[in-house]
Short mmCIF file of C-alpha atoms in Angstrom, two decimals:
data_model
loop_
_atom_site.label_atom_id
_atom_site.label_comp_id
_atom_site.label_asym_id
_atom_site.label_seq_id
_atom_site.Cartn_x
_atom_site.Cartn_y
_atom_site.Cartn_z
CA UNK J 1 0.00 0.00 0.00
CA UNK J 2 1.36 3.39 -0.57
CA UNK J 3 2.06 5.80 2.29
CA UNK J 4 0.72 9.22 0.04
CA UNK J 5 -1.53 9.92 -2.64
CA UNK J 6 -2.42 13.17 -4.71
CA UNK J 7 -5.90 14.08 -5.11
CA UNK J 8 -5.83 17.03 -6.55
CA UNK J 9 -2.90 19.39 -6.70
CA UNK J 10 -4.89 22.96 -8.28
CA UNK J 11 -4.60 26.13 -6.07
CA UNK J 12 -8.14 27.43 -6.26
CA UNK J 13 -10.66 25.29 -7.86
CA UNK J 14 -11.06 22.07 -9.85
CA UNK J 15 -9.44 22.13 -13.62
CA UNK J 16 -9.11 20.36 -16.53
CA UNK J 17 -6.01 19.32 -14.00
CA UNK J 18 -8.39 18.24 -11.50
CA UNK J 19 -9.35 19.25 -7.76
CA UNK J 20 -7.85 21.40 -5.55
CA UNK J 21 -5.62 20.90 -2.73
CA UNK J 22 -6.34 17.85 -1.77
CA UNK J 23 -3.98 14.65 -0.11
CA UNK J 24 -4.02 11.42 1.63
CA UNK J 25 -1.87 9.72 3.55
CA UNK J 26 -1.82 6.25 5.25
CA UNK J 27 -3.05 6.06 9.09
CA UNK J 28 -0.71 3.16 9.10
CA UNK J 29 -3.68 0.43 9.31
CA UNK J 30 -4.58 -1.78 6.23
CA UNK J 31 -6.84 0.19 4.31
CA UNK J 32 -6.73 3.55 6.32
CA UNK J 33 -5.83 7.11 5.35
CA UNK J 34 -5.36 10.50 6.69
CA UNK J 35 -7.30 13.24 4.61
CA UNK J 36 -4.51 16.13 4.26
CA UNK J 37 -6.65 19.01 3.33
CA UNK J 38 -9.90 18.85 1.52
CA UNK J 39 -10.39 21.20 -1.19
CA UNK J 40 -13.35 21.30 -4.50
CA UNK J 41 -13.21 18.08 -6.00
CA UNK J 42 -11.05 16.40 -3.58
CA UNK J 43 -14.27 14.22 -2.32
CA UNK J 44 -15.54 13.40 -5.89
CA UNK J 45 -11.73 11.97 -6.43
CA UNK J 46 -11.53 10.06 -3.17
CA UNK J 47 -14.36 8.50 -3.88
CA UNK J 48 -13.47 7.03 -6.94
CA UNK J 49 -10.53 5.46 -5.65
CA UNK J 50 -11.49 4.76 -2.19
CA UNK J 51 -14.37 3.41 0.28
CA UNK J 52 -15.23 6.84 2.80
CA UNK J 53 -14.97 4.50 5.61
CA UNK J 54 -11.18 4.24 4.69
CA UNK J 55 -11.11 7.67 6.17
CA UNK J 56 -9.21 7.68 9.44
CA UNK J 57 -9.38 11.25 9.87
CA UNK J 58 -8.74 14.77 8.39
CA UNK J 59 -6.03 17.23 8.81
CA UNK J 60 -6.26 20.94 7.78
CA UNK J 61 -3.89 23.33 6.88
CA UNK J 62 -5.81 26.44 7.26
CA UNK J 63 -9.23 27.04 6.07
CA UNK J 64 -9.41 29.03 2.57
CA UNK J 65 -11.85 27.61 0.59
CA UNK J 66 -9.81 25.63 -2.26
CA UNK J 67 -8.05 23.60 1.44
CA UNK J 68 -11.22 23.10 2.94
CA UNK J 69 -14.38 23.73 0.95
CA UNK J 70 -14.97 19.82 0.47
CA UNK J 71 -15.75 19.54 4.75
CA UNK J 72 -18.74 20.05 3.94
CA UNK J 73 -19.33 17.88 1.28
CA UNK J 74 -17.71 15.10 2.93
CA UNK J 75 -19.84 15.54 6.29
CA UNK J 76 -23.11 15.90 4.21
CA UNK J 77 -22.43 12.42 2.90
CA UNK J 78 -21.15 11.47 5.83
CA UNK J 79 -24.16 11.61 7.81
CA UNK J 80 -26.68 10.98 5.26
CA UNK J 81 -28.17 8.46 4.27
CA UNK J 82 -26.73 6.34 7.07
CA UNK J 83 -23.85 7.92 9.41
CA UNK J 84 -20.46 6.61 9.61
CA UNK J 85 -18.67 6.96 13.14
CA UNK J 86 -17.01 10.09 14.05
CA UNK J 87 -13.90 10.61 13.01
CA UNK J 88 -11.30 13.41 14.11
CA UNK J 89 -10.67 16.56 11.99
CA UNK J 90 -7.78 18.78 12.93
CA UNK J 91 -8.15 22.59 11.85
CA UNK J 92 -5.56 25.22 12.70
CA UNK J 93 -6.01 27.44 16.53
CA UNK J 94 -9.02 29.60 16.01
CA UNK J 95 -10.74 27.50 13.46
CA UNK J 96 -13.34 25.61 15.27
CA UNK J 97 -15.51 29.09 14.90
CA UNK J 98 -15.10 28.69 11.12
CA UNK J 99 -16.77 24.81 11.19
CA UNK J 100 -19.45 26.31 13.33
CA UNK J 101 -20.22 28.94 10.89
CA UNK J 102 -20.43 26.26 8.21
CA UNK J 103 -22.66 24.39 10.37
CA UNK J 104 -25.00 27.62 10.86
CA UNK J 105 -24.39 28.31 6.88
CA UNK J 106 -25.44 24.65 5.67
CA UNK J 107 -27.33 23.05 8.27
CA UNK J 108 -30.65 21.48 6.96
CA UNK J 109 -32.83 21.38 10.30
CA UNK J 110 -35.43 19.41 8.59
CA UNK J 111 -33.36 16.12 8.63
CA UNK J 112 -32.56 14.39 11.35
CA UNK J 113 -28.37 14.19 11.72
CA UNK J 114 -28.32 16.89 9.39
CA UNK J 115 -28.67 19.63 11.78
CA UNK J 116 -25.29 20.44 12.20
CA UNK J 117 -23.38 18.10 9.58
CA UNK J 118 -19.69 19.24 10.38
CA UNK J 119 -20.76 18.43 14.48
CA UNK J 120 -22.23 15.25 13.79
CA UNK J 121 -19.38 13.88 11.63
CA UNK J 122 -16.53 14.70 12.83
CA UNK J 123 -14.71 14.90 16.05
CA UNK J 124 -13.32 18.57 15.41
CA UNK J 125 -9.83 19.68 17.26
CA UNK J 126 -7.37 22.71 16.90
CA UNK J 127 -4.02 21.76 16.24
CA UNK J 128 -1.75 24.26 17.43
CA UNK J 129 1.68 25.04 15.46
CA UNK J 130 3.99 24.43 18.56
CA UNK J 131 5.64 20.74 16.96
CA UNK J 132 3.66 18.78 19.28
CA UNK J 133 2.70 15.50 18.40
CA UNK J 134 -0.79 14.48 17.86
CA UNK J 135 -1.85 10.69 16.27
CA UNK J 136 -4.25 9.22 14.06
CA UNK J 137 -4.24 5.43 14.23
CA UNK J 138 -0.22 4.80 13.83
CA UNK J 139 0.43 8.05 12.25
CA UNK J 140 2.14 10.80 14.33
CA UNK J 141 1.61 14.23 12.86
CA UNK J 142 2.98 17.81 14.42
CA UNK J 143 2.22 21.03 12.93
CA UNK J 144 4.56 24.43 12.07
CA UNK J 145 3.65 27.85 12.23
CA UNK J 146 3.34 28.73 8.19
CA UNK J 147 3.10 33.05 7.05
CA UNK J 148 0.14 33.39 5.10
CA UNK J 149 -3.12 35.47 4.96
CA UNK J 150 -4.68 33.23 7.86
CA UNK J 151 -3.40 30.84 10.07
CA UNK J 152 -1.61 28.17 8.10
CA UNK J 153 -0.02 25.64 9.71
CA UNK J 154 2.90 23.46 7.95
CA UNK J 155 2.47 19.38 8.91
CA UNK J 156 4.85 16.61 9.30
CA UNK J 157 4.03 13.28 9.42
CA UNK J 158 5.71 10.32 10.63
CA UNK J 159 5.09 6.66 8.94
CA UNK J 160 6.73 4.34 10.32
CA UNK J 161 10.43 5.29 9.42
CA UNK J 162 8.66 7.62 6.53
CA UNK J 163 8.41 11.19 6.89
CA UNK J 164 6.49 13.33 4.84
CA UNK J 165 5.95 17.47 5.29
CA UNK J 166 4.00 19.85 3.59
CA UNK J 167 3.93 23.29 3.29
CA UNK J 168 0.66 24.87 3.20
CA UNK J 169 0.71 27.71 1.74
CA UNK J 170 2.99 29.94 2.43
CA UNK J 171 6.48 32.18 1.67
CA UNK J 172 9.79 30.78 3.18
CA UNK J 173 9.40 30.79 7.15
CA UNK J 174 11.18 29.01 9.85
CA UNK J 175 7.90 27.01 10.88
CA UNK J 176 7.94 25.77 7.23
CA UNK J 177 11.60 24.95 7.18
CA UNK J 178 11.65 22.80 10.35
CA UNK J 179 8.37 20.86 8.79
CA UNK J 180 10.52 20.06 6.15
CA UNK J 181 13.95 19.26 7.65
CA UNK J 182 15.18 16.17 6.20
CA UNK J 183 12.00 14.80 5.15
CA UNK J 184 11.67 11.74 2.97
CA UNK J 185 9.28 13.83 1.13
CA UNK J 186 8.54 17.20 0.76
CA UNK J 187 5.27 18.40 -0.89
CA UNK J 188 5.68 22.17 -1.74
CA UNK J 189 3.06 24.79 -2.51
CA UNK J 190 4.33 26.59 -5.87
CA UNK J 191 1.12 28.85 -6.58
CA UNK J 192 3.34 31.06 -9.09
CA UNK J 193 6.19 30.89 -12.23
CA UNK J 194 6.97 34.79 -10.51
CA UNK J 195 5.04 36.54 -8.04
CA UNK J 196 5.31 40.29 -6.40
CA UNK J 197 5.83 41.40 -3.01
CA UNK J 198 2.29 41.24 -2.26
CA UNK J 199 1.43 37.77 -3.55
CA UNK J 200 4.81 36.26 -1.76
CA UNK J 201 5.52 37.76 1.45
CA UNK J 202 2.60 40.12 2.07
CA UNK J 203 -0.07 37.55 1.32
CA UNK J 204 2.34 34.41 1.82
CA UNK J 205 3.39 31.80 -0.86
CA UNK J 206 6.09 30.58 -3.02
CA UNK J 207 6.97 30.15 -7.03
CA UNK J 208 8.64 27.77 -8.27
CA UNK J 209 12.35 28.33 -7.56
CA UNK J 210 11.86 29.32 -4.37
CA UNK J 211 9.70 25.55 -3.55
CA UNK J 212 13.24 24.15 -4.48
CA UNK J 213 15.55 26.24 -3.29
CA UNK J 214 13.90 25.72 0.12
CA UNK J 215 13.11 22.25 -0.27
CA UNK J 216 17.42 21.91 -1.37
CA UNK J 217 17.99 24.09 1.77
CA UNK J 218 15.76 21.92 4.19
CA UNK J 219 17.48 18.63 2.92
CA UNK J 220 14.60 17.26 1.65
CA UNK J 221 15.30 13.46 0.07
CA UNK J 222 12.24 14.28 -2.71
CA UNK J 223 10.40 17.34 -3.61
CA UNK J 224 6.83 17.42 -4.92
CA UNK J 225 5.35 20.50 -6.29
CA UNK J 226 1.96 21.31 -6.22
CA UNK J 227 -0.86 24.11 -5.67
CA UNK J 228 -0.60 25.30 -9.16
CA UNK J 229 -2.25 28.68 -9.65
CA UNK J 230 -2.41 28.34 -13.05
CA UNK J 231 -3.39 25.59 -15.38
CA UNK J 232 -1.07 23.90 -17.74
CA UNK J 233 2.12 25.62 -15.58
CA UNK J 234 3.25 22.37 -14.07
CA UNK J 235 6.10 21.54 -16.89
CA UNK J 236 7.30 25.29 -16.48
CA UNK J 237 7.39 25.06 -12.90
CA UNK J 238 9.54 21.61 -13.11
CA UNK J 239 11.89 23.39 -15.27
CA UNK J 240 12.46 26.19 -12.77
CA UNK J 241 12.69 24.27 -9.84
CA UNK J 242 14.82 21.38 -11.05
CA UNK J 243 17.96 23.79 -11.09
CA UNK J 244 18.05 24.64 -7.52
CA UNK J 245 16.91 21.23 -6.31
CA UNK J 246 19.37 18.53 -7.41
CA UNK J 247 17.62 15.56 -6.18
CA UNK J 248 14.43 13.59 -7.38
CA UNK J 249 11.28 16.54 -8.03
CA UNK J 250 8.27 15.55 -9.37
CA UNK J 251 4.72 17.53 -10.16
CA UNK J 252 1.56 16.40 -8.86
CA UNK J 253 -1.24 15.58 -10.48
CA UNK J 254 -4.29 13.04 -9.48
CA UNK J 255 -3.97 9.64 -8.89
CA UNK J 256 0.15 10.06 -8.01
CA UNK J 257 1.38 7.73 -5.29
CA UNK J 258 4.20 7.41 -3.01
#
């Protein structure tokens, strides 16, 4: 079984590329994963692959819309028909009043269980960014204060003697460096080919070049790019990253396994 999986890899909405930010990685049981972000499309992709019960539980990076918009799609058909057991769902500090205002938003008090579909489905928990561990089955996962618009937090995870990090989005940081310190794998936000002041370190994220020459930096043993802003720049950004990163880099797309 593989330890990771791309969903979808787009930075705001589903493409001709596929979803949005989207990821899964094994809980370390036989036919469990950890849902790393959930953004349009991601669900609709999972779910041609993959049983929902497989879900183990549900880590967020922060909650813009193309990380997290598919909650609610997943805890609609999680509770309806027929409801699956809880399961937890990790959201950055301050971001339990965000799932409450999607509860309040989407609600549908005329079924029963449907209420309050992000309540009844999951088991929701803030994950502070202070490197503390937290676990999912046999999966240890800490997260890393990211700089972005909101609170973003950068994960690692620990499989076995795998380790995996990912960004979120974000420009170069030291919460986002110690994520990915000598990581196995390293999957890296590149929304842009270029970007100006305001879309990298006002707003917070990172082109191309920059992915790898942080990724080289961190001693990451593989770089994956992803969170393409736009579609069809994936070849261009592999050609601008592959000369600061000298080790294996790859580009995400659906359906790619690790």
């Amino acid at each position: 079984m593989p330890v990771f999986e791309v969903l979808g890899a787009n930075a705001t909405a589903p493409t001709a590329d596929g979803p949005a930010s989207s990821y899964l990685v094994s809980a370390g049981e036989d036919g469990g994963w950890i849902l790393v972000d959930a953004g349009p499309g991601g669900m609709a992709q999972f779910c041609h692959e993959h049983d929902l019960a497989e879900l183990r539980g549900i880590v967020i990076t922060h909650l813009h819309a193309d990380h997290s918009l598919d909650l609610m799609a997943l805890a609609y058909r999680w509770t309806f028909p027929t409801a699956l057991p809880r399961i937890p769902v990790y959201v950055p500090t301050g971001g339990l009043r965000s799932l409450r205002a999607f509860d309040e938003l989407f609600g549908i008090t005329t079924l029963p269980g449907m209420d309050r579909p992000m309540e009844r489905a999951w088991d929701c928990r803030e994950l502070p960014a202070d490197g503390s561990p937290r676990r999912i089955g046999q999966t240890a996962f800490s997260a890393y204060p990211a700089h972005h618009a909101i609170t973003s937090n950068a994960l690692r995870f620990q499989i076995g003697d795998r380790t995996i990090a990912f960004s979120s989005d974000t420009c170069r940081c030291p919460g986002v460096e110690r994520a990915a310190s000598g990581v196995d794998l390293f999957v890296c936000e590149c929304t842009y080919l270029t970007g100006d002041e305001q879309q990298m370190r006002t707003h917070g994220h990172l082109n191309a070049a920059q992915a790898a020459t942080l990724a080289d930096d961190a001693g990451a043993a593989r770089l994956l790019l992803t969170h393409f802003g736009t579609p069809g720049m994936q070849d261009a950004a592999r050609a601008r990253a592959v000369r600061a990163f000298p080790r294996q880099l790859d580009v995400a797309a659906p359906g790619w396994r690790w």
